[in-house]
GROMACS .gro file of C-alpha atoms in nm:
model
   56
    1MET     CA    1   0.000   0.000   0.000
    2GLY     CA    2   0.184   0.307  -0.125
    3PHE     CA    3   0.111   0.674  -0.119
    4THR     CA    4  -0.077   0.831  -0.404
    5GLU     CA    5   0.019   1.159  -0.562
    6TYR     CA    6  -0.267   1.330  -0.377
    7GLU     CA    7  -0.235   1.165  -0.036
    8ILE     CA    8  -0.361   1.392   0.242
    9PHE     CA    9  -0.208   1.380   0.588
   10SER     CA   10  -0.367   1.499   0.909
   11PRO     CA   11  -0.173   1.724   1.149
   12HIS     CA   12  -0.164   1.434   1.395
   13GLN     CA   13   0.000   1.205   1.136
   14LEU     CA   14   0.261   1.469   1.056
   15ARG     CA   15   0.343   1.524   1.425
   16HIS     CA   16   0.367   1.148   1.478
   17SER     CA   17   0.603   1.110   1.181
   18PHE     CA   18   0.815   1.400   1.306
   19ALA     CA   19   0.839   1.252   1.657
   20THR     CA   20   0.920   0.905   1.525
   21ARG     CA   21   1.196   1.036   1.300
   22GLN     CA   22   1.346   1.251   1.575
   23THR     CA   23   1.353   0.948   1.807
   24GLU     CA   24   1.524   0.743   1.537
   25LEU     CA   25   1.787   1.018   1.504
   26GLY     CA   26   1.859   1.000   1.878
   27VAL     CA   27   1.692   1.320   1.996
   28ASP     CA   28   1.635   1.293   2.371
   29LEU     CA   29   1.275   1.282   2.489
   30LEU     CA   30   1.283   1.614   2.678
   31THR     CA   31   1.403   1.799   2.368
   32LEU     CA   32   1.147   1.618   2.154
   33GLN     CA   33   0.869   1.709   2.397
   34ASN     CA   34   0.974   2.075   2.391
   35ASN     CA   35   0.986   2.075   2.010
   36ILE     CA   36   0.641   1.921   1.981
   37ASN     CA   37   0.498   2.166   2.238
   38ASN     CA   38   0.642   2.455   2.036
   39VAL     CA   39   0.471   2.322   1.724
   40LEU     CA   40   0.140   2.282   1.908
   41ASN     CA   41   0.164   2.635   2.048
   42SER     CA   42   0.236   2.773   1.701
   43GLU     CA   43  -0.066   2.588   1.561
   44SER     CA   44  -0.285   2.730   1.839
   45LYS     CA   45  -0.172   3.082   1.756
   46LEU     CA   46  -0.253   3.026   1.388
   47ASP     CA   47  -0.595   2.887   1.477
   48SER     CA   48  -0.678   3.185   1.697
   49LYS     CA   49  -0.568   3.428   1.424
   50GLY     CA   50  -0.795   3.249   1.181
   51ASP     CA   51  -1.084   3.281   1.425
   52GLU     CA   52  -1.018   3.653   1.463
   53MET     CA   53  -1.020   3.699   1.086
   54ASN     CA   54  -1.350   3.511   1.055
   55GLU     CA   55  -1.512   3.742   1.310
   56LYS     CA   56  -1.435   4.056   1.106
   0.00000   0.00000   0.00000
């Protein structure tokens, strides 16, 4: 089962792939946790900006 040209990935799948690859590369778990939290915080900021734009 391969990927098609138009395969769509969810944010969860992308975060999971990122975390798996970082672990394989030997990144320690504390650093990985901080990196993932930074990504989640960035996504939250983008979501809230989108909500603000929709209200205008």
